[in-house]
Short mmCIF file of C-alpha atoms and ligand atoms in Angstrom, two decimals:
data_model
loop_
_atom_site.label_atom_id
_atom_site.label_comp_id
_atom_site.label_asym_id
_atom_site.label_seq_id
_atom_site.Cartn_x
_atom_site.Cartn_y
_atom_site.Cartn_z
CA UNK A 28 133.55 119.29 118.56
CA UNK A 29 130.78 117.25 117.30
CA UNK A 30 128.41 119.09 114.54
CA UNK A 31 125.00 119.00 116.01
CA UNK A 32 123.59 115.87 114.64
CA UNK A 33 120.22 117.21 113.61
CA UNK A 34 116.75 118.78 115.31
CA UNK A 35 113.30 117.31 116.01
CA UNK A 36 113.95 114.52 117.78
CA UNK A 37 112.24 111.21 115.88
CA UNK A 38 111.72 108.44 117.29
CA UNK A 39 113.28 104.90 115.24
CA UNK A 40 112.17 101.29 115.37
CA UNK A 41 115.83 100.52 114.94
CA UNK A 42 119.29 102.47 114.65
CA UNK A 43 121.38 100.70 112.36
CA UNK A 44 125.11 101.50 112.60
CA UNK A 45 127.23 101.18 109.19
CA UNK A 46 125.94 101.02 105.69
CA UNK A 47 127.74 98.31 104.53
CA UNK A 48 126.20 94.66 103.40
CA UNK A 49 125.13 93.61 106.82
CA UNK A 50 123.43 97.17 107.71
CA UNK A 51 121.97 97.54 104.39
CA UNK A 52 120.52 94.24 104.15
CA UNK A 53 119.24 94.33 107.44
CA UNK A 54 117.38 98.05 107.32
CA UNK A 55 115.95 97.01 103.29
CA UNK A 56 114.33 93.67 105.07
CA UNK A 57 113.45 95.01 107.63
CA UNK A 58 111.22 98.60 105.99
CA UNK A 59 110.50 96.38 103.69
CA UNK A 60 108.84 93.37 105.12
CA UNK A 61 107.85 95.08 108.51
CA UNK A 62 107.07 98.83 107.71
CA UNK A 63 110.07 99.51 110.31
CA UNK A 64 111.19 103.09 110.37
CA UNK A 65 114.86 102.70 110.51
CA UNK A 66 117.98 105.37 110.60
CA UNK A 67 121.06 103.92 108.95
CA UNK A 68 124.24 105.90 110.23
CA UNK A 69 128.02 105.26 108.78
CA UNK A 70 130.60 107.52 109.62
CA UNK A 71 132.31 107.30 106.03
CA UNK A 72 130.79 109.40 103.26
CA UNK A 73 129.02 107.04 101.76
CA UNK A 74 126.91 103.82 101.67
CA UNK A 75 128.41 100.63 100.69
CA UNK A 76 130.96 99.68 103.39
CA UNK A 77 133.98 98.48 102.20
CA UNK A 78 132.17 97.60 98.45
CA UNK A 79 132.32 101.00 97.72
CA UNK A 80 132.42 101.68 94.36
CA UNK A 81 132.86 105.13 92.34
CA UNK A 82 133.94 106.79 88.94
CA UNK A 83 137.16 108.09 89.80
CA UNK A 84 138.34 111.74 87.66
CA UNK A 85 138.82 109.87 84.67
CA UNK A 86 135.51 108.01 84.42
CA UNK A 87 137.23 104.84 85.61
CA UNK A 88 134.42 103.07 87.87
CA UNK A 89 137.24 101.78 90.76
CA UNK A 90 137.00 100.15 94.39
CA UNK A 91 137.91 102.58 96.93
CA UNK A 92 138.65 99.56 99.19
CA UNK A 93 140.41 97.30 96.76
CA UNK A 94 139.22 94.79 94.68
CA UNK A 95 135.99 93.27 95.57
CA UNK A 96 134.98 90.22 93.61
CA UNK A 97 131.30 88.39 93.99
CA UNK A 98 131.33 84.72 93.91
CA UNK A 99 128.87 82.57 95.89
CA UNK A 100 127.29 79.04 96.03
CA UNK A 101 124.46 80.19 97.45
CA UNK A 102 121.11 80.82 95.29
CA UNK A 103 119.56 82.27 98.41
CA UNK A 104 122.16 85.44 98.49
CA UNK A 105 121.71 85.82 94.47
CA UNK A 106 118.20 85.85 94.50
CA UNK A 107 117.61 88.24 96.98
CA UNK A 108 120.36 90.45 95.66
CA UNK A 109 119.02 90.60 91.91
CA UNK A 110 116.24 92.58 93.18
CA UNK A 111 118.73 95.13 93.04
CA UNK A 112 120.51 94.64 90.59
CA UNK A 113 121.29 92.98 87.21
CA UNK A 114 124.93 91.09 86.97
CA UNK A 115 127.93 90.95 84.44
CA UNK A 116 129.28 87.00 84.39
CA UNK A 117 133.22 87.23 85.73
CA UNK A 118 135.43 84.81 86.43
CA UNK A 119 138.71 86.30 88.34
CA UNK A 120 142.06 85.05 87.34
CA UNK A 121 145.32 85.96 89.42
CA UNK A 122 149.03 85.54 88.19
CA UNK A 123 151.71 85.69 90.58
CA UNK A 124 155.26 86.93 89.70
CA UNK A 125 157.07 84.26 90.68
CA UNK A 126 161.15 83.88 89.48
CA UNK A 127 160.55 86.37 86.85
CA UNK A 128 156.99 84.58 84.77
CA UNK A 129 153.75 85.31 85.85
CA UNK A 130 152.38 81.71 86.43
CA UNK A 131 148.65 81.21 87.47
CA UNK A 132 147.46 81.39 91.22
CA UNK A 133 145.70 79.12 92.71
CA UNK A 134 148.86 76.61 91.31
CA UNK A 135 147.73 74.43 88.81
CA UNK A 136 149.94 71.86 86.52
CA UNK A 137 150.11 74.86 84.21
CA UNK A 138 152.06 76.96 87.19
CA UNK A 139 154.44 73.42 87.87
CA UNK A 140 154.97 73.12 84.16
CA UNK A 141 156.12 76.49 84.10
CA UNK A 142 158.10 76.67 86.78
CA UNK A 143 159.53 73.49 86.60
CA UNK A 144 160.09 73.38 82.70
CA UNK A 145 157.76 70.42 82.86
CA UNK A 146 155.37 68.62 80.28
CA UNK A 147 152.95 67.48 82.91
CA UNK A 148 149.84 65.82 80.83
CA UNK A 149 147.24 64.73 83.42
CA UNK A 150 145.84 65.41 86.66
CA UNK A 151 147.63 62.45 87.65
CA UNK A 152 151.09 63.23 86.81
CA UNK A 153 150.62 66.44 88.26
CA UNK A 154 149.11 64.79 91.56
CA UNK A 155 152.36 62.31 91.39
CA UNK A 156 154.39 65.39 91.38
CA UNK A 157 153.34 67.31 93.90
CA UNK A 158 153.28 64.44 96.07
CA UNK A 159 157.02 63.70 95.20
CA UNK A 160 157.40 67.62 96.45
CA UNK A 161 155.30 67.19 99.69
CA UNK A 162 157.26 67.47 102.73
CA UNK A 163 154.55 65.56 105.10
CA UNK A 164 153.80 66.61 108.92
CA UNK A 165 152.61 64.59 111.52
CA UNK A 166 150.59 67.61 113.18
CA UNK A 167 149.77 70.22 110.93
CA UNK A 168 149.27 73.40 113.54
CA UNK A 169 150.20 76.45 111.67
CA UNK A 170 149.78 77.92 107.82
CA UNK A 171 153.51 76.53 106.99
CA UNK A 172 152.84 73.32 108.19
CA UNK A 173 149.70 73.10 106.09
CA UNK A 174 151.28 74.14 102.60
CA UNK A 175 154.88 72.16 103.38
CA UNK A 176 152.52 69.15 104.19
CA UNK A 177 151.09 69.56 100.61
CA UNK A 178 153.35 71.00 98.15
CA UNK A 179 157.03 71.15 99.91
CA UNK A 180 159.26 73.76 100.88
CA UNK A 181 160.15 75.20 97.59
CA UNK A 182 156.60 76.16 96.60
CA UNK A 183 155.92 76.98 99.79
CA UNK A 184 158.81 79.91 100.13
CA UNK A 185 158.04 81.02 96.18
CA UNK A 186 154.18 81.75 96.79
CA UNK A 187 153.21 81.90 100.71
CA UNK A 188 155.99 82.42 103.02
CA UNK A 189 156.77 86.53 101.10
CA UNK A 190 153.37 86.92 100.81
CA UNK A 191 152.05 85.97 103.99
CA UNK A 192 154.81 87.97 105.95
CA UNK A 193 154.05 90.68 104.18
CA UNK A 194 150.10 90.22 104.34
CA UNK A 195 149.81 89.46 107.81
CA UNK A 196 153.57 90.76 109.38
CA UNK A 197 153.96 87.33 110.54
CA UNK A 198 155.48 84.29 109.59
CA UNK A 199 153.29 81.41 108.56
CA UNK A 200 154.81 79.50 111.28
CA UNK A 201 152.97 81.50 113.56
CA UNK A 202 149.88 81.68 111.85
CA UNK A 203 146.99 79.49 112.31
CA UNK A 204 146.17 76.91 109.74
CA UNK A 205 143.17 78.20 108.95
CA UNK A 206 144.75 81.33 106.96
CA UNK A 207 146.49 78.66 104.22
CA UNK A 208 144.09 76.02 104.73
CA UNK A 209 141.51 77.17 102.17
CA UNK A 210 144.34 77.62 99.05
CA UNK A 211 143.83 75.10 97.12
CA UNK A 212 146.33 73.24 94.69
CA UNK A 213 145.00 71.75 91.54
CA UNK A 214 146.37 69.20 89.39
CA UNK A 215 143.98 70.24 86.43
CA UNK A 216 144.81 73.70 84.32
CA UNK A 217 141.45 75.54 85.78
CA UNK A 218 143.08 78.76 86.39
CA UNK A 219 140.16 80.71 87.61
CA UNK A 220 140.68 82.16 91.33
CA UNK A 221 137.34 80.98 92.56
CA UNK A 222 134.84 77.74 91.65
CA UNK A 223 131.02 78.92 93.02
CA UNK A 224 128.51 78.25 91.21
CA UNK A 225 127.89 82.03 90.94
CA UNK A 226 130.54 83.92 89.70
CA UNK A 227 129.54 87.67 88.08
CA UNK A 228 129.57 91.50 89.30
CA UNK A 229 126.79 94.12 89.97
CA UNK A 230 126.31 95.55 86.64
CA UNK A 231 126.01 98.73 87.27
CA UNK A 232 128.78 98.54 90.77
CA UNK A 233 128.24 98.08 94.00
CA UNK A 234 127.20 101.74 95.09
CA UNK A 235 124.50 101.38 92.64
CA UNK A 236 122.75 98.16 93.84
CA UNK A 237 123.48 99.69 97.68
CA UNK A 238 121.20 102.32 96.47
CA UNK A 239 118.44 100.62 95.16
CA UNK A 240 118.56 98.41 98.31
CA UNK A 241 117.72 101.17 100.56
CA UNK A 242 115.23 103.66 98.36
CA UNK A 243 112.58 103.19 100.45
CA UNK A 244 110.62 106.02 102.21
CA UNK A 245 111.10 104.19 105.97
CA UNK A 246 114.99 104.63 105.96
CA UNK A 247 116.39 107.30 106.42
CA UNK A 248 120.42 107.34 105.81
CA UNK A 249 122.96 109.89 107.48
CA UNK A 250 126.51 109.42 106.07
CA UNK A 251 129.83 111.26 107.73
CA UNK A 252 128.04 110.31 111.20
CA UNK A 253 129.54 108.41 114.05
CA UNK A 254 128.00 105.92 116.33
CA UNK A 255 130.32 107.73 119.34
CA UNK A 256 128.92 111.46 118.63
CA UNK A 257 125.30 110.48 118.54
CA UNK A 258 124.07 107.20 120.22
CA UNK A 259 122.38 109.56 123.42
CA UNK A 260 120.52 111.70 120.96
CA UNK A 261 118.90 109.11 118.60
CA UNK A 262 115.77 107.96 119.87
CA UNK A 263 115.34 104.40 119.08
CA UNK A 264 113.75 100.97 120.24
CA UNK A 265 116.63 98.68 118.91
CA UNK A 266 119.84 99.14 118.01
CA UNK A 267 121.82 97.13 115.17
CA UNK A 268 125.44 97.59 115.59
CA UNK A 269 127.86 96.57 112.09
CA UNK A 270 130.79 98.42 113.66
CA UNK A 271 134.05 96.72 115.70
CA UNK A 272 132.87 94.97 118.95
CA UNK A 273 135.25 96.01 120.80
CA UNK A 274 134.85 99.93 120.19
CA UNK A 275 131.42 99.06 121.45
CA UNK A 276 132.68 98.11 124.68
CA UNK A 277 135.43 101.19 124.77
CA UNK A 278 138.16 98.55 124.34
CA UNK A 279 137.43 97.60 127.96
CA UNK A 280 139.08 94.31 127.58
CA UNK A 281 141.80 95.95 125.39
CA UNK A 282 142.05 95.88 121.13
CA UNK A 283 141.15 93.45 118.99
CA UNK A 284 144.48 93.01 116.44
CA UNK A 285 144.06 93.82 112.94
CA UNK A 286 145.68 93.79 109.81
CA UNK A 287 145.46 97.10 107.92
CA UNK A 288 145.94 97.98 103.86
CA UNK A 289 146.75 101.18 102.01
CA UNK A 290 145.49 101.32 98.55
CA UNK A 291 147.29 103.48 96.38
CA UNK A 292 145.05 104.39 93.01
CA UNK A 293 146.47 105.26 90.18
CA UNK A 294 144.93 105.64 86.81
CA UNK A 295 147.67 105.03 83.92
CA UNK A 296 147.38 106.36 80.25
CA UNK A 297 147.43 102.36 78.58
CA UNK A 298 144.05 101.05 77.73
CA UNK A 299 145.19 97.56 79.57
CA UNK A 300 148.03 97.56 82.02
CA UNK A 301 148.39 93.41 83.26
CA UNK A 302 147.10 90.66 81.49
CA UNK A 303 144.67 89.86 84.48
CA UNK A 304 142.40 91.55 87.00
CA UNK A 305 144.74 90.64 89.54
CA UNK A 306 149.01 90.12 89.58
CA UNK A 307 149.95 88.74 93.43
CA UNK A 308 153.54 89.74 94.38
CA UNK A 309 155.41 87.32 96.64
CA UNK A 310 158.78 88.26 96.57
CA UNK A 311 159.16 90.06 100.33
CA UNK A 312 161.32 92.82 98.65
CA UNK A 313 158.72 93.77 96.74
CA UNK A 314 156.52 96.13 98.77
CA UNK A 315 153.57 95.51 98.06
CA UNK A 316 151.15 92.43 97.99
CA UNK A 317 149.23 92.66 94.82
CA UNK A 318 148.03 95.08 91.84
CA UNK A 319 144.61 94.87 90.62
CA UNK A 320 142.61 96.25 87.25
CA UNK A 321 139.22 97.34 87.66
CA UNK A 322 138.75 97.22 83.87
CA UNK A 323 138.47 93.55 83.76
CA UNK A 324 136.16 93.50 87.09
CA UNK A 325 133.99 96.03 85.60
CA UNK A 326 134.12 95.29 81.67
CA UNK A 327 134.68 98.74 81.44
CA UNK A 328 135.63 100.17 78.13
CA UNK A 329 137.97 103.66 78.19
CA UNK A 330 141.48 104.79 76.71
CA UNK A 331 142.72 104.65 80.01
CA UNK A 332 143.02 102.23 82.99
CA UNK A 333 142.79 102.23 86.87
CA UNK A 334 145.13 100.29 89.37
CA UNK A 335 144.89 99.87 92.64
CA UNK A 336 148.42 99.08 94.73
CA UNK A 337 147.63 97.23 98.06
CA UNK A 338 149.96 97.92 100.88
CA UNK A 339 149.69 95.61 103.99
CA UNK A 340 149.82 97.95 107.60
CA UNK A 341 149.64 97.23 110.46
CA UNK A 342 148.06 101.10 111.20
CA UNK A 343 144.58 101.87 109.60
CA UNK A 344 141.40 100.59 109.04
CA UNK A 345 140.52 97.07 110.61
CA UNK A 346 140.21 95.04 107.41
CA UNK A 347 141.42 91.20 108.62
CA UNK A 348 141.00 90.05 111.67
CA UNK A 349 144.26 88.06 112.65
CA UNK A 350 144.13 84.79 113.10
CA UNK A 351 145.80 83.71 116.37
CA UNK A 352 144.31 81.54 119.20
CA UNK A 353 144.88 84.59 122.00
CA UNK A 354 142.87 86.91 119.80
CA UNK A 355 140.00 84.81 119.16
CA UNK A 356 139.94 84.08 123.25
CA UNK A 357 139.76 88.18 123.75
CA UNK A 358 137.12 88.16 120.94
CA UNK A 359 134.91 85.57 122.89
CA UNK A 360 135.19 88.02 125.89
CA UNK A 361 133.54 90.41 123.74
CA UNK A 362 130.95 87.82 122.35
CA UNK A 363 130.13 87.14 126.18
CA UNK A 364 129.37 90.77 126.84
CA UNK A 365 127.63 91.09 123.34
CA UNK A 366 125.08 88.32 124.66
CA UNK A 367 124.49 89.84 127.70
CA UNK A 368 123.62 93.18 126.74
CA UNK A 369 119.66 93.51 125.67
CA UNK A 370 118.26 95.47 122.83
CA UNK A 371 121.70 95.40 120.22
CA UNK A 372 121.94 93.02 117.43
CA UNK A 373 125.27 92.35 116.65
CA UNK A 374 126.23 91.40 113.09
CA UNK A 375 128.71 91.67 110.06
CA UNK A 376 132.31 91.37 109.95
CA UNK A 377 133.43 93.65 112.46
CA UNK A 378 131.12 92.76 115.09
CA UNK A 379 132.10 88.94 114.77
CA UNK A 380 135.84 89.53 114.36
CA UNK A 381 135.93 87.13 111.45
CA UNK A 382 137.16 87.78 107.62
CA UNK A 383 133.83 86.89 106.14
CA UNK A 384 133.12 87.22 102.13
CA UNK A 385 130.21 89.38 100.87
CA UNK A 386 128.18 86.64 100.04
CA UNK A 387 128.73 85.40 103.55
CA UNK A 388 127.89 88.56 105.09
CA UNK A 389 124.32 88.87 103.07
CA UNK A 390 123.55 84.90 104.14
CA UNK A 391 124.65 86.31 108.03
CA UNK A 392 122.03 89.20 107.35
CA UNK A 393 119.36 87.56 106.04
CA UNK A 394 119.00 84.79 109.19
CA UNK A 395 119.49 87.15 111.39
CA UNK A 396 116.38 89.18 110.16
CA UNK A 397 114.65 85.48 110.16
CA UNK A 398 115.68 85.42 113.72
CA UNK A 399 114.29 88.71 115.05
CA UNK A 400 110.93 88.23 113.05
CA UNK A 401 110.80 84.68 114.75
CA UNK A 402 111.51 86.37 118.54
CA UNK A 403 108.85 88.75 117.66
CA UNK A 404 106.03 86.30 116.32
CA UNK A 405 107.33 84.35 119.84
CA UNK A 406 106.17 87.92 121.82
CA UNK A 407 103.53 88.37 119.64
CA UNK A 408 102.15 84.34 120.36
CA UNK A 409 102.60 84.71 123.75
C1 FAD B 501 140.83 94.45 100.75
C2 FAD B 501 139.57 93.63 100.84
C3 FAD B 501 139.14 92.94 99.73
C4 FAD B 501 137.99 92.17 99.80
N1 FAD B 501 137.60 91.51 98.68
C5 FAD B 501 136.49 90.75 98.71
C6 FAD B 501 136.10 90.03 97.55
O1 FAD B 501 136.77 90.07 96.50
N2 FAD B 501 134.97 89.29 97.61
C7 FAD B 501 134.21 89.20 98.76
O2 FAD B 501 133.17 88.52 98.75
N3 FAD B 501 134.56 89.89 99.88
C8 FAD B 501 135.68 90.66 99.89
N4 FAD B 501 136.06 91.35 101.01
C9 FAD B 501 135.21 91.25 102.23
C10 FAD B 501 134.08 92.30 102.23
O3 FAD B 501 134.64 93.59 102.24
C11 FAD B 501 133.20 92.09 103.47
O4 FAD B 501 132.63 90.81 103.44
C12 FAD B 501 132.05 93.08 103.60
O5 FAD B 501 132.47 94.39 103.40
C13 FAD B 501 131.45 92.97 104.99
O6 FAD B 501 130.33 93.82 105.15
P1 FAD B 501 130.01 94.44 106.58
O7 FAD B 501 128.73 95.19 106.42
O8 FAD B 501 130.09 93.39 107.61
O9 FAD B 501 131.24 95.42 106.88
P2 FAD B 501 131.70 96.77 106.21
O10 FAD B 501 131.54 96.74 104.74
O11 FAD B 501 133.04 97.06 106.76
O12 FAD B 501 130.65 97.84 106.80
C14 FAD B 501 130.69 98.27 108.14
C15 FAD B 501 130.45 99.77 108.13
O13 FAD B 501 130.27 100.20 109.49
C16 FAD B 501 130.77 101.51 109.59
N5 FAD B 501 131.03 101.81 111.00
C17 FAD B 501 131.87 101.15 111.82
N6 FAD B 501 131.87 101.73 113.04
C18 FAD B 501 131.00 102.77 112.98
C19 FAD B 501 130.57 103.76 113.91
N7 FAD B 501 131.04 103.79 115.18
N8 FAD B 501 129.68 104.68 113.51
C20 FAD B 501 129.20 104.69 112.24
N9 FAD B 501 129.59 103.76 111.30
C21 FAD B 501 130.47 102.82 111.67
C22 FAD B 501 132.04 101.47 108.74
O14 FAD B 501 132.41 102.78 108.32
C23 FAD B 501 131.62 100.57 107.58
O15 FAD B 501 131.22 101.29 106.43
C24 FAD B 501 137.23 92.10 101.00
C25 FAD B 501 137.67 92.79 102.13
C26 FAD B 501 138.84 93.54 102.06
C27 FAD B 501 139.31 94.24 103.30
#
């Protein structure tokens, strides 16, 4: 039975379903630069989406969701975000566990040199020797075809084909190319995981800047509330929806596939546990995919540390969208039915069916406010 959701009936300028970066975004713009009284529902606990961020029982601020890193190239997203908050510069580095040494990820010529038990000097040699590796294809289709083509078979079974299969429970031959295509290989010895321009965390966590974001008097935010349970009792002239599309639609056109993830916490009595934020684990008989330390994310200080174990699933929460031509074709079924139905705004990750990053998401949020003030000023002009 569903709790009663709550008495006098209000009236809303806009319902805005999930509290994550695309519903936050979209309710602080628009209270804040329209006077819109909004109602912000998620049906989690909290605020934040899947940036959630909390002090765990031993004062260890941790994702709930796994490791979420901001990096961005655009000044747009990092201006209007540091309204909300102030940021701690971070550069991620991952090491994978590859034959027994944990050798940097993205590979770089200090990963071949490794490896290899090579004294690679320059970009160049490195560049010579991956090419004498490379295993060419004529018509690159799928993920294995993409990393063969540039690095050869070895490299290719040692740090994608475990990791993907476990990842995605596929193989990378039947993967699209897109999933591999943006890994890049260097030939330098930059080891960091990601090159934006803008590369730091919320200082204070995520939870914390979500807050600021929506203090304002106009919006009014129910947590532990479903879409489902309430959407004929709210009374409200628009409705943004953040959650899947196809739930929206009661799966009339069937599911839309995901890829799942347990996260198993654990907080460990060592003030550092891995010599990185993150350690990937390709081996397929390992179970998991990767283990990450919030201490480095965070630049927490403490006597003890917090882990998080990521366990691909195929049962769960929709986290990645999976990347085959059929599901993309059922997605557009959606889309069509998304276009044609007046009065909802669809937006964020789950409503496009696309693995988007944060920064992404905020960018997606902030044109589509530009887009509904520019359909109103149309009304208004005409
Ligand atoms: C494991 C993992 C790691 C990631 N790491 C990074 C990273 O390092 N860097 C990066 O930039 N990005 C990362 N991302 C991506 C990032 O999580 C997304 O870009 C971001 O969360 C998208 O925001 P959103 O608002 O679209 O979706 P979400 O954050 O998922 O918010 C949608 C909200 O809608 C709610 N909702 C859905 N349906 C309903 C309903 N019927 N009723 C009420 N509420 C509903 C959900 O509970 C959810 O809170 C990661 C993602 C995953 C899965």
């Amino acid at each position: 039975m569903t709790a009663p959701f709550g008495a006098p009936k209000a009236h809303y300028d806009y319902l805005i379903v999930g509290a994550g970066f695309a519903g936050s975004v979209l309710a602080e713009r628009l209270a804040s630069q329209t006077g819109a009284r909004i109602l912000l529902i998620d049906r989690r606990p909290h605020i934040g989406g899947n940036a959630y961020d909390e002090l765990n029982a031993d004062g260890i601020l941790y994702h709930k969701y796994g490791p979420h890193i901001f990096h961005t190239n655009s000044d747009q997203v990092v201006d209007y975000l540091s309204q909300f908050t102030e940021w701690r510069p971070y550069e991620h580095r991952v090491l994978a566990v590859v034959r027994g040494q944990q050798v940097p990820i993205p590979i770089n010529r200090t990963t071949l040199n490794a490896l290899f038990g090579l004294d690679l000097k320059t970009d160049e040699e490195a560049a010579d020797y991956l090419a004498s590796r490379a295993e060419p294809v004529d018509d690159i289709q799928t993920s294995e075809d993409v990393v063969v083509n540039a690095v050869g078979r070895e490299l290719y079974e040692l740090f994608f084909q475990g990791y993907t299969r476990k990842q995605w429970g596929l193989d990378p031959s039947e993967l699209d190319k897109s999933v591999t295509a943006r890994i890049p290989t260097r030939t330098n010895t930059d080891d960091r995981y990601f090159t934006d321009t803008f590369q730091a965390m919320p200082k204070d966590g995520y939870t914390a800047m979500f807050k600021r974001m929506l203090d304002n008097p106009l919006i009014e935010i129910r947590t532990g509330v479903d879409y489902r349970d309430i959407r004929e009792q709210v009374d409200a002239d628009h409705l943004i929806y953040t959650g899947p599309i196809d739930e929206y639609f009661d799966f009339r056109f069937g599911k839309l596939p995901y890829r799942s993830l347990k996260f198993e916490h654990r907080t460990l009595e060592e003030a550092r546990h891995q010599p990185v934020g993150t350690v990937n684990y390709p081996a397929p008989d390992v179970p998991y995919t990767r283990i990450s330390e919030y201490k480095y994310l965070t630049g927490q200080e403490a006597p003890v540390t917090t882990i998080t174990y990521e366990y691909p699933s195929a049962e769960g929460d929709p986290y990645y969208p999976i990347p085959r031509a059929e599901n993309q074709a059922l997605f557009k079924r959606y889309e069509a039915l998304a276009d044609s139905t007046p009065g909802v705004t669809f937006v964020g990750r789950l409503a496009t069916y696309r693995y988007y990053n944060m920064d992404q998401i905020v960018g997606q949020a902030l044109a589509t406010f530009r887009r509904m003030q520019e359909a109103v000023g149309a009304t208004v002009a005409a």
